[in-house]
Tab-separated table of C-alpha atoms in Angstrom:
chain	number	residue	atom	x	y	z
A	1	LEU	CA	-31.070	-94.138	18.541
A	2	LEU	CA	-32.589	-97.616	18.930
A	3	ASP	CA	-30.881	-98.731	15.726
A	4	LYS	CA	-27.541	-97.515	17.091
A	5	ILE	CA	-28.100	-99.354	20.398
A	6	LEU	CA	-28.990	-102.566	18.539
A	7	GLU	CA	-25.942	-102.191	16.317
A	8	PHE	CA	-23.734	-101.729	19.392
A	9	LYS	CA	-25.202	-104.803	21.116
A	10	LEU	CA	-24.635	-106.933	18.005
A	11	LEU	CA	-21.050	-105.707	17.884
A	12	GLU	CA	-20.563	-106.685	21.544
A	13	VAL	CA	-21.839	-110.215	20.827
A	14	HIS	CA	-19.571	-110.455	17.771
A	15	LEU	CA	-16.509	-109.362	19.770
A	16	ALA	CA	-17.365	-111.832	22.538
A	17	ARG	CA	-17.544	-114.596	19.946
A	18	LEU	CA	-14.162	-113.559	18.545
A	19	ALA	CA	-12.729	-113.747	22.068
A	20	ASP	CA	-14.181	-117.255	22.499
A	21	ILE	CA	-12.608	-118.313	19.192
A	22	ALA	CA	-9.261	-116.964	20.346
A	23	PHE	CA	-9.554	-118.930	23.605
A	24	GLU	CA	-10.498	-122.129	21.759
A	25	LYS	CA	-7.580	-121.714	19.360
A	26	ALA	CA	-5.201	-121.228	22.274
A	27	GLU	CA	-6.548	-124.321	24.012
A	28	ARG	CA	-6.037	-126.401	20.841
A	29	ASN	CA	-2.430	-125.260	20.847
A	30	THR	CA	-2.182	-126.380	24.533
A	31	VAL	CA	-1.310	-122.884	25.700
A	32	GLY	CA	-2.508	-122.087	29.209
A	33	PHE	CA	-4.434	-124.103	31.727
A	34	SER	CA	-7.088	-126.666	31.111
A	35	ALA	CA	-9.979	-126.917	33.524
A	36	SER	CA	-9.641	-130.685	33.511
A	37	SER	CA	-5.843	-130.944	33.535
A	38	PRO	CA	-4.514	-133.042	36.425
A	39	ILE	CA	-2.632	-131.477	39.322
A	40	HIS	CA	0.317	-133.700	40.142
A	41	ASN	CA	1.505	-131.792	43.221
A	42	SER	CA	-0.841	-132.209	46.197
A	43	HIS	CA	1.198	-129.912	48.469
A	44	LYS	CA	-1.018	-127.250	50.087
A	45	PHE	CA	0.914	-124.181	48.984
A	46	LEU	CA	-1.621	-121.644	50.321
A	47	GLN	CA	-4.053	-122.370	53.132
A	48	LEU	CA	-6.721	-120.042	54.531
A	49	SER	CA	-8.128	-121.165	57.874
A	50	ASN	CA	-11.222	-119.410	59.273
A	51	ILE	CA	-10.027	-115.947	58.275
A	52	SER	CA	-12.233	-112.957	59.048
A	53	PHE	CA	-11.834	-109.253	58.400
A	54	ARG	CA	-13.328	-105.972	59.613
A	55	TYR	CA	-12.117	-102.427	58.981
A	56	SER	CA	-12.444	-101.309	62.603
A	57	PRO	CA	-13.205	-102.947	65.972
A	58	ASP	CA	-16.773	-101.593	66.017
A	59	SER	CA	-17.624	-102.462	62.392
A	60	PRO	CA	-19.184	-105.774	61.287
A	61	LEU	CA	-17.148	-108.512	59.642
A	62	LEU	CA	-16.876	-108.093	55.856
A	63	PHE	CA	-16.036	-111.746	55.477
A	64	LYS	CA	-16.118	-114.450	58.109
A	65	ASN	CA	-14.591	-117.913	58.526
A	66	VAL	CA	-13.297	-118.192	54.958
A	67	ASN	CA	-11.479	-121.480	54.341
A	68	LEU	CA	-9.577	-122.289	51.184
A	69	LYS	CA	-6.730	-124.628	50.248
A	70	ILE	CA	-4.705	-124.064	47.087
A	71	ARG	CA	-2.168	-126.579	45.852
A	72	ASN	CA	1.150	-125.802	44.240
A	73	ASN	CA	0.885	-124.877	40.516
A	74	GLU	CA	-2.910	-124.761	40.763
A	75	SER	CA	-5.116	-122.082	39.195
A	76	VAL	CA	-8.135	-121.000	41.269
A	77	ALA	CA	-10.791	-118.472	40.303
A	78	ILE	CA	-12.656	-116.540	43.008
A	79	ILE	CA	-15.882	-115.260	41.505
A	80	GLY	CA	-18.844	-113.250	42.727
A	81	SER	CA	-20.689	-109.991	42.238
A	82	THR	CA	-19.225	-106.585	43.010
A	83	GLY	CA	-18.923	-105.971	46.759
A	84	CYS	CA	-18.848	-109.617	47.873
A	85	GLY	CA	-15.325	-109.289	49.305
A	86	LYS	CA	-13.157	-110.806	46.544
A	87	SER	CA	-10.590	-107.987	46.317
A	88	THR	CA	-10.468	-107.488	50.097
A	89	LEU	CA	-9.782	-111.207	50.495
A	90	ALA	CA	-6.933	-110.955	47.973
A	91	ARG	CA	-5.391	-108.055	49.881
A	92	ALA	CA	-5.736	-109.964	53.137
A	93	LEU	CA	-3.734	-112.846	51.679
A	94	LEU	CA	-0.718	-110.548	51.265
A	95	ARG	CA	-1.423	-108.638	54.502
A	96	LEU	CA	-2.138	-105.460	52.589
A	97	VAL	CA	-5.082	-105.259	54.992
A	98	PRO	CA	-4.883	-106.808	58.498
A	99	ILE	CA	-6.661	-110.088	59.196
A	100	THR	CA	-9.022	-109.914	62.179
A	101	ASP	CA	-9.085	-113.651	62.912
A	102	GLY	CA	-7.754	-116.870	61.449
A	103	SER	CA	-4.517	-117.628	59.640
A	104	VAL	CA	-3.035	-117.477	56.158
A	105	LYS	CA	-0.207	-119.941	55.585
A	106	LEU	CA	1.981	-119.435	52.526
A	107	ASP	CA	4.097	-122.538	51.980
A	108	GLY	CA	3.783	-123.335	55.690
A	109	ALA	CA	4.613	-119.835	57.006
A	110	ASP	CA	1.837	-118.010	58.882
A	111	MET	CA	1.616	-114.575	57.228
A	112	ALA	CA	-0.074	-113.026	60.274
A	113	GLY	CA	2.834	-113.894	62.552
A	114	LEU	CA	5.649	-112.567	60.357
A	115	SER	CA	7.724	-109.561	61.338
A	116	SER	CA	8.104	-106.660	58.915
A	117	GLY	CA	11.385	-108.061	57.600
A	118	GLU	CA	9.993	-111.577	57.231
A	119	LEU	CA	6.875	-110.222	55.542
A	120	ARG	CA	9.041	-108.286	53.071
A	121	GLU	CA	10.835	-111.520	52.202
A	122	ALA	CA	7.571	-113.511	51.955
A	123	ARG	CA	6.114	-111.025	49.497
A	124	THR	CA	8.857	-111.859	47.011
A	125	HIS	CA	7.086	-115.218	46.641
A	126	ALA	CA	3.615	-113.701	46.076
A	127	GLN	CA	2.819	-110.789	43.780
A	128	MET	CA	-0.385	-109.080	42.679
A	129	ILE	CA	-1.732	-107.787	39.373
A	130	PHE	CA	-4.261	-105.059	40.102
A	131	GLN	CA	-7.496	-104.261	38.287
A	132	ASP	CA	-6.615	-100.829	36.901
A	133	PRO	CA	-3.157	-100.881	35.285
A	134	TYR	CA	-2.976	-97.093	35.049
A	135	ALA	CA	-3.771	-96.539	38.743
A	136	SER	CA	-1.310	-99.239	39.854
A	137	LEU	CA	1.607	-97.727	37.893
A	138	ASN	CA	3.353	-94.598	39.153
A	139	PRO	CA	2.803	-91.924	36.450
A	140	ARG	CA	6.140	-90.303	37.380
A	141	MET	CA	8.131	-93.483	36.784
A	142	THR	CA	9.215	-94.830	33.419
A	143	VAL	CA	8.518	-98.449	32.515
A	144	PHE	CA	12.169	-99.212	33.210
A	145	ASN	CA	11.977	-97.765	36.736
A	146	ALA	CA	8.664	-99.521	37.514
A	147	ILE	CA	10.028	-102.963	36.580
A	148	ALA	CA	13.560	-102.430	37.892
A	149	GLU	CA	12.590	-101.055	41.319
A	150	PRO	CA	11.522	-104.364	42.947
A	151	MET	CA	14.584	-106.195	41.621
A	152	LEU	CA	16.956	-103.516	42.943
A	153	ALA	CA	15.119	-103.265	46.279
A	154	HIS	CA	15.365	-107.019	46.921
A	155	GLY	CA	18.884	-107.469	45.585
A	156	LEU	CA	17.900	-109.592	42.584
A	157	ALA	CA	19.766	-107.289	40.187
A	158	ASP	CA	22.446	-104.628	40.277
A	159	LYS	CA	22.934	-101.538	38.137
A	160	ALA	CA	25.056	-103.466	35.661
A	161	SER	CA	22.523	-106.257	35.024
A	162	VAL	CA	19.164	-104.598	35.632
A	163	THR	CA	18.766	-103.196	32.106
A	164	GLY	CA	19.165	-106.623	30.559
A	165	LYS	CA	16.700	-108.171	33.010
A	166	VAL	CA	14.105	-105.453	32.344
A	167	SER	CA	14.526	-105.999	28.584
A	168	ALA	CA	14.013	-109.751	29.019
A	169	LEU	CA	10.862	-109.233	31.093
A	170	MET	CA	9.400	-106.812	28.557
A	171	GLU	CA	10.008	-109.280	25.733
A	172	ARG	CA	8.485	-112.004	27.909
A	173	VAL	CA	5.179	-110.134	28.105
A	174	GLY	CA	5.159	-109.039	24.453
A	175	LEU	CA	6.546	-105.486	24.708
A	176	ALA	CA	9.494	-104.062	22.775
A	177	PRO	CA	12.434	-103.230	25.086
A	178	ARG	CA	12.936	-99.924	23.219
A	179	LEU	CA	9.800	-98.658	24.999
A	180	MET	CA	11.283	-98.946	28.500
A	181	ARG	CA	12.042	-95.223	28.798
A	182	LYS	CA	8.442	-94.201	28.160
A	183	TYR	CA	5.841	-93.321	30.811
A	184	PRO	CA	2.546	-95.169	31.530
A	185	HIS	CA	0.353	-92.500	29.900
A	186	GLU	CA	2.048	-93.222	26.559
A	187	PHE	CA	0.674	-96.772	26.432
A	188	SER	CA	-2.721	-98.315	25.752
A	189	GLY	CA	-4.681	-100.134	28.445
A	190	GLY	CA	-3.535	-103.554	27.254
A	191	GLN	CA	0.094	-102.458	27.107
A	192	ARG	CA	-0.116	-101.009	30.626
A	193	GLN	CA	-1.446	-104.291	31.930
A	194	ARG	CA	1.474	-106.097	30.265
A	195	ILE	CA	3.818	-103.727	32.134
A	196	ALA	CA	2.045	-104.578	35.397
A	197	ILE	CA	2.455	-108.304	34.641
A	198	ALA	CA	6.176	-107.815	33.926
A	199	ARG	CA	6.544	-105.980	37.227
A	200	ALA	CA	4.778	-108.813	39.061
A	201	LEU	CA	7.158	-111.356	37.489
A	202	ALA	CA	10.274	-109.318	38.321
A	203	LEU	CA	10.810	-111.023	41.691
A	204	LYS	CA	10.228	-114.528	40.278
A	205	PRO	CA	7.238	-115.225	42.541
A	206	ARG	CA	5.589	-118.583	43.056
A	207	LEU	CA	2.090	-117.112	43.522
A	208	ILE	CA	0.317	-114.557	41.315
A	209	ILE	CA	-2.918	-112.934	42.497
A	210	ALA	CA	-4.715	-111.364	39.530
A	211	ASP	CA	-7.481	-109.033	40.754
A	212	GLU	CA	-9.854	-108.633	37.788
A	213	PRO	CA	-6.911	-107.921	35.447
A	214	VAL	CA	-9.025	-107.614	32.287
A	215	SER	CA	-12.225	-105.919	33.488
A	216	ALA	CA	-10.958	-102.461	32.435
A	217	LEU	CA	-9.881	-103.644	28.968
A	218	ASP	CA	-11.672	-104.017	25.644
A	219	VAL	CA	-13.046	-107.456	24.784
A	220	SER	CA	-10.580	-107.839	21.910
A	221	ILE	CA	-7.657	-107.228	24.309
A	222	GLN	CA	-8.990	-109.394	27.131
A	223	ALA	CA	-8.258	-112.655	25.295
A	224	GLN	CA	-4.642	-111.615	24.691
A	225	ILE	CA	-4.001	-110.747	28.350
A	226	LEU	CA	-5.743	-113.878	29.656
A	227	ASN	CA	-3.778	-116.116	27.294
A	228	LEU	CA	-0.571	-114.344	28.351
A	229	ILE	CA	-1.289	-114.894	32.071
A	230	ALA	CA	-2.169	-118.558	31.514
A	231	GLN	CA	0.899	-119.139	29.352
A	232	LEU	CA	3.248	-117.508	31.868
A	233	CYS	CA	1.773	-119.501	34.764
A	234	ARG	CA	2.175	-122.716	32.835
A	235	GLU	CA	5.741	-122.063	31.713
A	236	GLU	CA	6.923	-120.610	35.050
A	237	ASN	CA	5.043	-123.197	37.198
A	238	LEU	CA	3.162	-120.451	39.043
A	239	THR	CA	0.202	-120.780	41.369
A	240	LEU	CA	-2.603	-118.466	40.230
A	241	ILE	CA	-5.518	-116.871	42.089
A	242	PHE	CA	-7.742	-115.229	39.496
A	243	ILE	CA	-10.421	-112.883	40.841
A	244	THR	CA	-13.281	-111.955	38.532
A	245	HIS	CA	-17.004	-111.382	38.212
A	246	ASP	CA	-16.958	-112.413	34.530
A	247	LEU	CA	-17.796	-116.099	34.369
A	248	SER	CA	-17.213	-116.251	30.611
A	249	VAL	CA	-13.427	-116.216	31.152
A	250	VAL	CA	-13.255	-118.589	34.115
A	251	ARG	CA	-13.538	-121.820	32.133
A	252	HIS	CA	-10.482	-120.931	30.065
A	253	ILE	CA	-8.088	-120.088	32.883
A	254	ALA	CA	-9.099	-121.833	36.121
A	255	GLN	CA	-8.853	-125.418	37.276
A	256	ASN	CA	-10.919	-124.790	40.426
A	257	ILE	CA	-13.546	-122.218	41.421
A	258	ALA	CA	-14.662	-120.625	44.687
A	259	VAL	CA	-17.934	-118.655	44.531
A	260	MET	CA	-18.348	-115.823	47.072
A	261	TYR	CA	-21.504	-114.083	48.211
A	262	LEU	CA	-21.556	-111.389	50.898
A	263	GLY	CA	-18.207	-112.376	52.361
A	264	ARG	CA	-18.724	-116.142	52.391
A	265	ILE	CA	-17.720	-118.937	50.028
A	266	VAL	CA	-20.980	-120.608	49.034
A	267	GLU	CA	-19.640	-123.144	46.519
A	268	SER	CA	-16.266	-124.502	45.465
A	269	GLY	CA	-14.928	-127.277	43.295
A	270	PRO	CA	-13.409	-128.146	39.913
A	271	ALA	CA	-14.167	-125.476	37.332
A	272	ARG	CA	-15.814	-127.746	34.790
A	273	GLN	CA	-17.948	-129.440	37.422
A	274	VAL	CA	-19.148	-126.176	38.989
A	275	LEU	CA	-19.825	-124.482	35.637
A	276	ASP	CA	-21.588	-127.457	34.054
A	277	ASN	CA	-23.475	-128.582	37.149
A	278	PRO	CA	-23.837	-125.683	39.635
A	279	ALA	CA	-25.437	-126.703	42.909
A	280	HIS	CA	-25.901	-123.460	44.870
A	281	PRO	CA	-28.842	-121.239	43.773
A	282	TYR	CA	-26.536	-118.201	43.625
A	283	THR	CA	-24.085	-119.969	41.296
A	284	GLN	CA	-27.005	-121.037	39.120
A	285	ALA	CA	-28.221	-117.423	38.917
A	286	LEU	CA	-24.740	-116.166	38.029
A	287	LEU	CA	-24.344	-118.667	35.209
A	288	SER	CA	-27.803	-117.936	33.831
A	289	ALA	CA	-26.790	-114.275	33.435
A	290	VAL	CA	-23.880	-115.095	31.100
A	291	PRO	CA	-25.004	-114.247	27.523
A	292	VAL	CA	-24.655	-116.842	24.766
A	293	PRO	CA	-23.552	-115.435	21.364
A	294	ASP	CA	-26.187	-117.484	19.544
A	295	PRO	CA	-29.648	-115.900	19.085
A	296	THR	CA	-31.394	-119.265	18.806
A	297	ILE	CA	-30.016	-120.583	22.083
A	298	GLU	CA	-30.402	-117.223	23.804
A	299	LYS	CA	-34.140	-117.113	23.039
A	300	THR	CA	-34.810	-120.498	24.627
A	301	ARG	CA	-32.429	-120.167	27.576
A	302	HIS	CA	-33.947	-119.775	31.064
A	303	ARG	CA	-32.721	-116.728	32.955
A	304	ILE	CA	-32.917	-116.751	36.768
A	305	LEU	CA	-33.883	-113.277	37.968
A	306	LEU	CA	-33.119	-112.571	41.604
A	307	LYS	CA	-35.505	-110.404	43.602
A	308	GLY	CA	-34.434	-107.289	45.482
A	309	ASP	CA	-30.956	-105.863	45.932
A	310	PRO	CA	-27.908	-107.468	47.536
A	311	PRO	CA	-27.878	-106.873	51.309
A	312	SER	CA	-25.321	-104.513	52.778
A	313	PRO	CA	-22.182	-106.193	54.217
A	314	MET	CA	-22.537	-103.738	57.110
A	315	ASN	CA	-25.928	-105.240	58.008
A	316	PRO	CA	-26.066	-108.832	56.736
A	317	PRO	CA	-29.260	-110.861	57.095
A	318	PRO	CA	-29.486	-113.660	59.687
A	319	GLY	CA	-28.866	-117.228	58.649
A	320	CYS	CA	-27.893	-117.902	55.075
A	321	PRO	CA	-26.755	-114.564	53.563
A	322	PHE	CA	-28.461	-115.413	50.254
A	323	HIS	CA	-31.866	-116.397	51.605
A	324	PRO	CA	-33.607	-112.974	51.117
A	325	ARG	CA	-33.022	-113.277	47.342
A	326	CYS	CA	-32.972	-117.064	46.942
A	327	PRO	CA	-35.744	-118.446	44.673
A	328	VAL	CA	-35.917	-121.709	46.683
A	329	ALA	CA	-35.511	-120.311	50.209
A	330	GLU	CA	-37.503	-121.657	53.153
A	331	SER	CA	-38.155	-120.218	56.600
A	332	ARG	CA	-35.444	-122.407	58.145
A	333	CYS	CA	-32.831	-120.755	55.887
A	334	ALA	CA	-32.893	-117.728	58.203
A	335	ASP	CA	-32.137	-119.791	61.314
A	336	ALA	CA	-28.435	-120.597	60.824
A	337	VAL	CA	-25.581	-120.116	58.393
A	338	PRO	CA	-25.203	-123.342	56.388
A	339	PRO	CA	-21.691	-124.866	56.495
A	340	LEU	CA	-19.676	-125.539	53.354
A	341	GLU	CA	-20.170	-129.292	52.974
A	342	SER	CA	-19.127	-131.836	50.364
A	343	ARG	CA	-21.701	-132.578	47.686
A	344	SER	CA	-19.400	-134.915	45.776
A	345	ASP	CA	-15.739	-135.880	45.970
A	346	ASP	CA	-14.494	-132.374	45.135
A	347	GLN	CA	-17.535	-130.049	45.009
A	348	ARG	CA	-18.590	-128.308	48.233
A	349	VAL	CA	-21.802	-126.294	48.733
A	350	ALA	CA	-23.174	-124.137	51.568
A	351	CYS	CA	-26.918	-124.729	51.208
A	352	ILE	CA	-29.366	-126.780	53.277
A	353	LYS	CA	-31.474	-127.425	50.155
A	354	VAL	CA	-28.692	-129.298	48.351
């Protein structure tokens, strides 16, 4: 049994290395984003101002005073452990869940103040790719119906032209148009996610929110889907919000990073700067947990082990939310929540020790 476990672990490392090679090859061919590529448009396309959220009036806030500015054609990764509020934040951006306080402005329009008709129109400019492609696709609808429905509902196609547009979208994401009459259960996980991407592109949005789009897929398929998303965003001039807890993929797809812990952004900045020189203790712990597919380096690498379990969002600790597990915490860390302040020109950190 131990031999089988070791063999499986070695296979995982080998597949991870193959995925890294695929990413590096794609980057050499200039496909996708580069973490250091310049952003020529400084227009604040999406702006979050002090947004907070709770499920009911008597429940505690799941995230509080979140601020984030995303420029046009920019790719931003929101990372953090499971339960930190990443997916709920993504849903709040599109008003899939109501915002308790604050504002979300999409290209200058306040999403919270839109009527139902205005919100319907605004959502044509922002679409979401969900984590589980099988759960997000209606099992009773064919691929054709799933992709055609948003175009017909918003008047972007009629019955005469919709078949051709569905065929073009399927080819765009690497699927044969002859498969459009099949149902979701007849496809693999990677193929289903390609269908979900085609559906998200059907309305020609300007913003794509990808909520852990590869976490349910095999490692060998993850590189294909990530390269596809990056390529589409580059060619279609899309703004991308990429939500993940897998830091190994962030460098290849994001220009900027926001790190969340227990409903708060604790660090943000350019991807390369945050990944190569993390300032917040939580970011440092996250990066130390990423395995390196080289036994020699892995043996000498220092791993930061956090004590205890993550606190419950329903009963957060006083002061800095990370201080009960922080390896460098002091007594004053429990007195007040540290603000997100600039550490350098672009990097911002919420820690009194930095």
